[in-house]
Coordinates of C-alpha atoms in Angstrom, one line a residue:
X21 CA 0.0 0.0 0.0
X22 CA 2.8 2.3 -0.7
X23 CA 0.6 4.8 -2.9
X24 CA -1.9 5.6 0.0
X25 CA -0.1 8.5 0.8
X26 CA -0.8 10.2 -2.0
X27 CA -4.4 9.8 -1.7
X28 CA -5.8 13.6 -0.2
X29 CA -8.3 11.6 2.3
X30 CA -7.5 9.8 5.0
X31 CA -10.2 8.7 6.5
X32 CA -14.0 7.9 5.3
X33 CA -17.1 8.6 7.4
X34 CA -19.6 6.1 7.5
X35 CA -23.6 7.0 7.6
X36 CA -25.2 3.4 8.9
X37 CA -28.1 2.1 9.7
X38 CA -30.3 4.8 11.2
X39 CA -30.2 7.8 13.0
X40 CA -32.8 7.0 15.8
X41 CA -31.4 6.4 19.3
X42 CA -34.2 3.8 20.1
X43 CA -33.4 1.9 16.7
X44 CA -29.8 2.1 17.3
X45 CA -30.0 0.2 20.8
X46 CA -32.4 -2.0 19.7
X47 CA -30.0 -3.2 16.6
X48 CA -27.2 -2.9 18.8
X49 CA -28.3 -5.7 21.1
X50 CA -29.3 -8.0 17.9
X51 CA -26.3 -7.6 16.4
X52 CA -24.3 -8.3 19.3
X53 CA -26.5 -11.7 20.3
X54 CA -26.2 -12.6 16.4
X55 CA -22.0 -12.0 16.8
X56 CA -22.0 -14.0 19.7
X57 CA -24.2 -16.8 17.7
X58 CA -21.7 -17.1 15.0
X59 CA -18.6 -17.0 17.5
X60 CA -20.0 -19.8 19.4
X61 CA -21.8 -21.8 16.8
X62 CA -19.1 -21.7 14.4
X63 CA -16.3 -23.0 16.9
X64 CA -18.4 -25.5 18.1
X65 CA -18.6 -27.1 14.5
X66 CA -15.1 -26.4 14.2
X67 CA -14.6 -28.1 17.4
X68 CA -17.3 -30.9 16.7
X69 CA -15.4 -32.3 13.5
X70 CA -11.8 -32.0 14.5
X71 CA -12.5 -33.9 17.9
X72 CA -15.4 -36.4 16.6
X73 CA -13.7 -39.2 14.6
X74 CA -17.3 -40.6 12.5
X75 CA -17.0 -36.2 11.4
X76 CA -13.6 -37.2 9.4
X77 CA -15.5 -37.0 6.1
X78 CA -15.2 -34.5 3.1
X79 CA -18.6 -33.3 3.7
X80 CA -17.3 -32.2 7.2
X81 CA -14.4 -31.0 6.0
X82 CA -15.9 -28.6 3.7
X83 CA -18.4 -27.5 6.8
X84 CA -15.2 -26.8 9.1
X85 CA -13.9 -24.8 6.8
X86 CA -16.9 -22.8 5.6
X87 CA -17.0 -22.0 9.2
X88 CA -14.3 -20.1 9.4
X89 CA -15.0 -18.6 6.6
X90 CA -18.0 -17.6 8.1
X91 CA -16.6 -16.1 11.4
X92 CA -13.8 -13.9 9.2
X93 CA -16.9 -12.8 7.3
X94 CA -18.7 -11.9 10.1
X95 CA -15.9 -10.5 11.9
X96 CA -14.6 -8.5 9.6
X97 CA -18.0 -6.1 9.8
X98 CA -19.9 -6.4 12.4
X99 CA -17.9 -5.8 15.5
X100 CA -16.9 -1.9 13.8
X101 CA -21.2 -2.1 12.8
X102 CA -22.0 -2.5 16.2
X103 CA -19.8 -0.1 17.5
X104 CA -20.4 2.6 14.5
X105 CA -24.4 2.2 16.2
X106 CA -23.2 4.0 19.6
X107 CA -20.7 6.4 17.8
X108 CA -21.9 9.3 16.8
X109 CA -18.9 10.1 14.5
X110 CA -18.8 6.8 12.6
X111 CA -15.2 7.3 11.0
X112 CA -12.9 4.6 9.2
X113 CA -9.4 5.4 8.1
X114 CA -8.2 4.8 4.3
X115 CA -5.9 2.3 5.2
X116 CA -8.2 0.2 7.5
X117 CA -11.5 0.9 4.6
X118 CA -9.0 -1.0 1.9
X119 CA -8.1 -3.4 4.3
X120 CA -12.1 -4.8 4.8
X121 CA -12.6 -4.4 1.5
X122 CA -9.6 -6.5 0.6
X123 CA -10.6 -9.5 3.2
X124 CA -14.8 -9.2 2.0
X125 CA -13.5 -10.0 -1.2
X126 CA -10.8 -12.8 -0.5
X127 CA -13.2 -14.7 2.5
X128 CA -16.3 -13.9 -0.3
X129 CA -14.3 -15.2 -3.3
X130 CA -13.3 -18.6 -1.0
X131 CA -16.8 -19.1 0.1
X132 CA -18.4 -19.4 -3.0
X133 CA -15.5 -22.1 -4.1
X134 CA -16.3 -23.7 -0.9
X135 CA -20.3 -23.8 -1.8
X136 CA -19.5 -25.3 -5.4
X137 CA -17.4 -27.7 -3.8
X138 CA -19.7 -28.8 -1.4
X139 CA -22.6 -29.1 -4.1
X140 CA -20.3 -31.1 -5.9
X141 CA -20.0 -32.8 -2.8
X142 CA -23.4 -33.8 -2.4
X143 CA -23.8 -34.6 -6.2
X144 CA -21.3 -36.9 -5.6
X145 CA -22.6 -38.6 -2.8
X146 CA -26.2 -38.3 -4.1
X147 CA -25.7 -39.3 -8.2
X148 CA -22.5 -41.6 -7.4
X149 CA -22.6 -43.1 -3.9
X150 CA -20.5 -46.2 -5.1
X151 CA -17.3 -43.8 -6.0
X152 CA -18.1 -41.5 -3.5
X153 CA -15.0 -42.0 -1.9
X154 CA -12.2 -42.0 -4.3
X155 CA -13.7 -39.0 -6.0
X156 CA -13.8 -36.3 -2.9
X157 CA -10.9 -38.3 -1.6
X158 CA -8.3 -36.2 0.8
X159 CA -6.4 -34.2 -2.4
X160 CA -9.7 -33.4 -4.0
X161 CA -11.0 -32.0 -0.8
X162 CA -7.6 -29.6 0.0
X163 CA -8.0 -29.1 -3.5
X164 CA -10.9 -27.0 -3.2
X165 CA -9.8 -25.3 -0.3
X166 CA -6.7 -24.2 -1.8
X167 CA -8.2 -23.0 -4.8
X168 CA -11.1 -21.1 -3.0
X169 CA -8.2 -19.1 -1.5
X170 CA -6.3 -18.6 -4.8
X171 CA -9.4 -17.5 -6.6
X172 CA -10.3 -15.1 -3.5
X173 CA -7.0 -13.2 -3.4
X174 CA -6.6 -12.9 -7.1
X175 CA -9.9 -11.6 -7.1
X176 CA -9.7 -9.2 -4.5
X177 CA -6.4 -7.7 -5.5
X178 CA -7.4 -7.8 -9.3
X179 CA -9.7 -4.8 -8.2
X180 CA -7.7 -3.1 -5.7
X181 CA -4.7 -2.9 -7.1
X182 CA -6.6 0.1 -9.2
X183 CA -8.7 1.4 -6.8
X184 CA -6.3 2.0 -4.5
X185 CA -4.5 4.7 -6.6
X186 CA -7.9 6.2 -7.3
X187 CA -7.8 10.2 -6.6
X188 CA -9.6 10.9 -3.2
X189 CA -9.4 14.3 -2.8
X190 CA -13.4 15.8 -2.2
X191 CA -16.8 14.0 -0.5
X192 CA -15.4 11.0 1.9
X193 CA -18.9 10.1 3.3
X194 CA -20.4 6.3 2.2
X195 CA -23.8 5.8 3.0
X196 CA -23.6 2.0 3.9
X197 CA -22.1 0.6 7.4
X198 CA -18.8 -1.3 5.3
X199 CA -16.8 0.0 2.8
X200 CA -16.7 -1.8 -0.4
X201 CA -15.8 -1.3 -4.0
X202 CA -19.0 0.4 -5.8
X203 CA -19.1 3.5 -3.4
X204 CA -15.7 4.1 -3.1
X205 CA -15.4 4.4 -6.5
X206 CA -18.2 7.2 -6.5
X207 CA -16.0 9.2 -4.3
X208 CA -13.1 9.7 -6.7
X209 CA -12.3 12.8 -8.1
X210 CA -12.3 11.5 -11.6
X211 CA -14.7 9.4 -14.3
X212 CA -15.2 6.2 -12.9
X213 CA -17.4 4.7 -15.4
X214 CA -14.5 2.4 -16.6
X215 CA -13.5 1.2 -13.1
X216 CA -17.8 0.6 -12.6
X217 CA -17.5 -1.5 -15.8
X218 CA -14.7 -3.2 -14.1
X219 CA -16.3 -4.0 -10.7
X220 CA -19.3 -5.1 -12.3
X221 CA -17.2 -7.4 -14.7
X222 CA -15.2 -8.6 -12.1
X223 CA -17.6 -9.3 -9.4
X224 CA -20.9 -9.3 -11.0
X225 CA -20.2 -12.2 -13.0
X226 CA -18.3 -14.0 -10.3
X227 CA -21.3 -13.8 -8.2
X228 CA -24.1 -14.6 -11.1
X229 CA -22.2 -17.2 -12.3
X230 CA -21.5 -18.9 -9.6
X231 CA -25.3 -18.6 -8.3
X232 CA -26.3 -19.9 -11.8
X233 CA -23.6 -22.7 -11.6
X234 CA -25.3 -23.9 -7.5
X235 CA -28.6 -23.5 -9.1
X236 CA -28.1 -25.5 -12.3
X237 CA -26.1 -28.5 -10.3
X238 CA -29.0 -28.9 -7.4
X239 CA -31.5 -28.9 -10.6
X240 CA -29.1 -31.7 -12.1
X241 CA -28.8 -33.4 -8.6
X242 CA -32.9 -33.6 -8.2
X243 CA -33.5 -34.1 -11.9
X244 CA -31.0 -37.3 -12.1
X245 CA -32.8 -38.7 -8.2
X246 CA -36.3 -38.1 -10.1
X247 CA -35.3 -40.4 -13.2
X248 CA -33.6 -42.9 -11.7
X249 CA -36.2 -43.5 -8.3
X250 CA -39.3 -40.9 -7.8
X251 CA -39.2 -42.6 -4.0
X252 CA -36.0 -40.8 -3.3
X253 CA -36.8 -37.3 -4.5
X254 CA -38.4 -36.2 -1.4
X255 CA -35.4 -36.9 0.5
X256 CA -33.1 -35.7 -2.0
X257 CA -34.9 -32.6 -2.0
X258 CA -34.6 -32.1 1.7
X259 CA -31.0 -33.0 1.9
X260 CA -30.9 -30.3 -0.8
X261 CA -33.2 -27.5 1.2
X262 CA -30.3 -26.0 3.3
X263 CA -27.8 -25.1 0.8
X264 CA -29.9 -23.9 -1.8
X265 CA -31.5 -21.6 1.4
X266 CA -27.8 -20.6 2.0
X267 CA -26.8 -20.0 -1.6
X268 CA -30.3 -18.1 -2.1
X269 CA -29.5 -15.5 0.9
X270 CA -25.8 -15.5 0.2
X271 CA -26.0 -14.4 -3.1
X272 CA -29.3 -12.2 -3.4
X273 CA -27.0 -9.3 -1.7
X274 CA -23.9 -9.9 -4.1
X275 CA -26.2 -9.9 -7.3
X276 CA -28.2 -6.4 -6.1
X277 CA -24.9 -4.7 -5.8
X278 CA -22.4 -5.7 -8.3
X279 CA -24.6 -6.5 -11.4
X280 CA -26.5 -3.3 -10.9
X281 CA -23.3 -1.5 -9.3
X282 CA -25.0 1.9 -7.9
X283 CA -28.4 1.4 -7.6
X284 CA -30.0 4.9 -6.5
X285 CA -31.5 3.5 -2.9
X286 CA -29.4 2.6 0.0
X287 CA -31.3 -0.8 -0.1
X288 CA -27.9 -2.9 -0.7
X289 CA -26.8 -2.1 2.8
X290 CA -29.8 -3.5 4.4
X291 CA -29.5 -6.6 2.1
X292 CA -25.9 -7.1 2.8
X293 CA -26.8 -7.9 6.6
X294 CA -28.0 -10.9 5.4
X295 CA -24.3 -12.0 3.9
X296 CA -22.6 -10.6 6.8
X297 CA -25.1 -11.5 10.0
X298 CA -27.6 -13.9 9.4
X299 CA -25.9 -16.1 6.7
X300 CA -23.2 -17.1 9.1
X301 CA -25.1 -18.0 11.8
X302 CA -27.4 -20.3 9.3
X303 CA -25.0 -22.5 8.6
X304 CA -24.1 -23.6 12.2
X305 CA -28.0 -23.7 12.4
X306 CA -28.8 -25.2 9.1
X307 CA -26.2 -28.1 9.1
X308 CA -26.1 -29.0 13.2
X309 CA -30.2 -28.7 13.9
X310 CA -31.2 -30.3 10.6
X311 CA -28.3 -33.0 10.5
X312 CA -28.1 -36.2 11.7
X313 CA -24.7 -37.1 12.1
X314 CA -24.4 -34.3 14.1
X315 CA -26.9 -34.9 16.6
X316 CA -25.4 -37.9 16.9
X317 CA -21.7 -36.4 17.3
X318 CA -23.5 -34.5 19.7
X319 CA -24.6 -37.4 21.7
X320 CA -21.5 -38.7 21.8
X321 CA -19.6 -35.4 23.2
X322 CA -22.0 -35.1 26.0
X323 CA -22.0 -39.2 27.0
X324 CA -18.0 -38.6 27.1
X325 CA -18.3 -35.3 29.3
X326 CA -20.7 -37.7 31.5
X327 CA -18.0 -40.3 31.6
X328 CA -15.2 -38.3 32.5
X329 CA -17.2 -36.2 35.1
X330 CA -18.2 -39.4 36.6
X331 CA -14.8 -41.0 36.6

């Protein structure tokens, strides 16, 4: 970041969520229960498969990892939301804006590689039970992983590296409660329509197409159950429900902002809660509540806490 310097602003104000004290306290509290939900539920899957032995499965895996995924999401913007909501002045410095948007991109760009993987996953283990196995065997697994981080950072830093040697040098206020790509850009003191083109290139079709790509693969996935036995399609379907509900609100937000880049309403910030609040705290939800070999690992955690408190 050795060009920041020359940038004329140094700091950017953000507007938030409201301006009524009642509202502010009110969202304050939910925030702060729905941080604390994602710390605790996150960690405990992380926790659940690395100790449980029967959790040692590339479904699991994939889980552990979209859980931390999930808490460097979450943490990333809503402990500085919560405390912008009892700040009057709600002020970010240059350096630290570029910095969230940097990691938004990078966790973002790994988490959608982690949701194709894991439909892949369950297409696999749905279409092709008997090769199961040697298909999402150990490799294929860290495979994914390494290339959801690959594609993260070199799509993160394929927009910064210009945006960050953008001219800021007049308005520095961002009506939203995170800084991102889009409304920076609006701030420079220059033309930005090429650099809109860009973001909307860049991330825009990232985000449709992989949102087409889930959608298309669960259609394949309940198409190929329906031909080869109607009796399983019900349960296909409700193996199914979770992720498509995750994918849905995950990438509603993504496709608002980047394929229409500046939309004329604030509405984008209100949507992006969803990505950066409720989302994570889904998926420890979704895939613990709703999953039976985790109730079971669950059973087995507390009969060993029983044992050793006895002993």
């Amino acid at each position: 970041m050795g060009e920041l310097n020359d940038s004329m602003i140094s700091e950017f104000v953000l507007l938030g969520l409201s301006t009524s004290w009642k509202t502010k306290v009110f969202l304050t509290v939910t925030f702060s229960l729905l941080y604390l939900g994602i710390i605790l539920g996150n960690l405990f899957i992380l926790f659940l498969v690395i100790l449980d032995a029967h959790l040692h499965s590339p479904m699991y895996f994939l889980l552990a990892n979209l859980s931390v995924i999930d808490l460097g999401v979450a943490s990333t913007t809503v402990p500085k939301m919560i405390t912008d909501l009892l700040n009057e002045y709600k002020a970010i410095s240059f350096q630290g804006c570029m910095t969230q948007i940097c990691f938004i991109h990078i966790l973002g760009g790994v988490e959608m590689v982690l949701l194709i993987a894991m439909a892949f996953d369950r297409y696999t283990a749905i279409c092709k039970p008997l090769h199961y196995l040697n298909i999402m065997n150990p490799k294929t697994c860290v495979s994914f992983v390494v290339t959801g981080w690959v594609t993260g950072v070199i799509h993160a830093m394929s927009q910064f590296s210009f945006v960050v040697n953008l001219p800021f040098c007049g308005p520095n206020k961002i009506d939203s409660f995170f800084c991102d790509f889009p409304r920076i850009i609006k701030l420079a003191c220059m033309d930005g329509y090429k650099y809109e083109f860009i973001i909307a290139a860049n991330s825009g079709f990232m985000s449709m197409g992989t949102f087409f790509l889930l959608i298309l693969s669960y259609a394949f996935i309940l198409v190929t159950v329906w031909k080869s036995s109607s009796g399983n399609l019900l349960k296909a379907f409700v193996t199914l429900s979770a992720h498509i509900t995750v994918v849905v609100l995950f990438f509603t937000p993504c496709v608002f902002l980047y394929v229409w880049p500046f939309p004329t309403s604030s509405l984008d910030k209100y949507l992006f809660i969803v990505d950066f609040a409720i989302t994570p705290i889904l998926n420890p939800a979704i895939y613990t509540l709703r999953n039976k070999d985790m109730k079971i690992a669950i059973k087995r955690l507390n009969k060993r806490q029983c044992y050793f408190r006895f002993c």
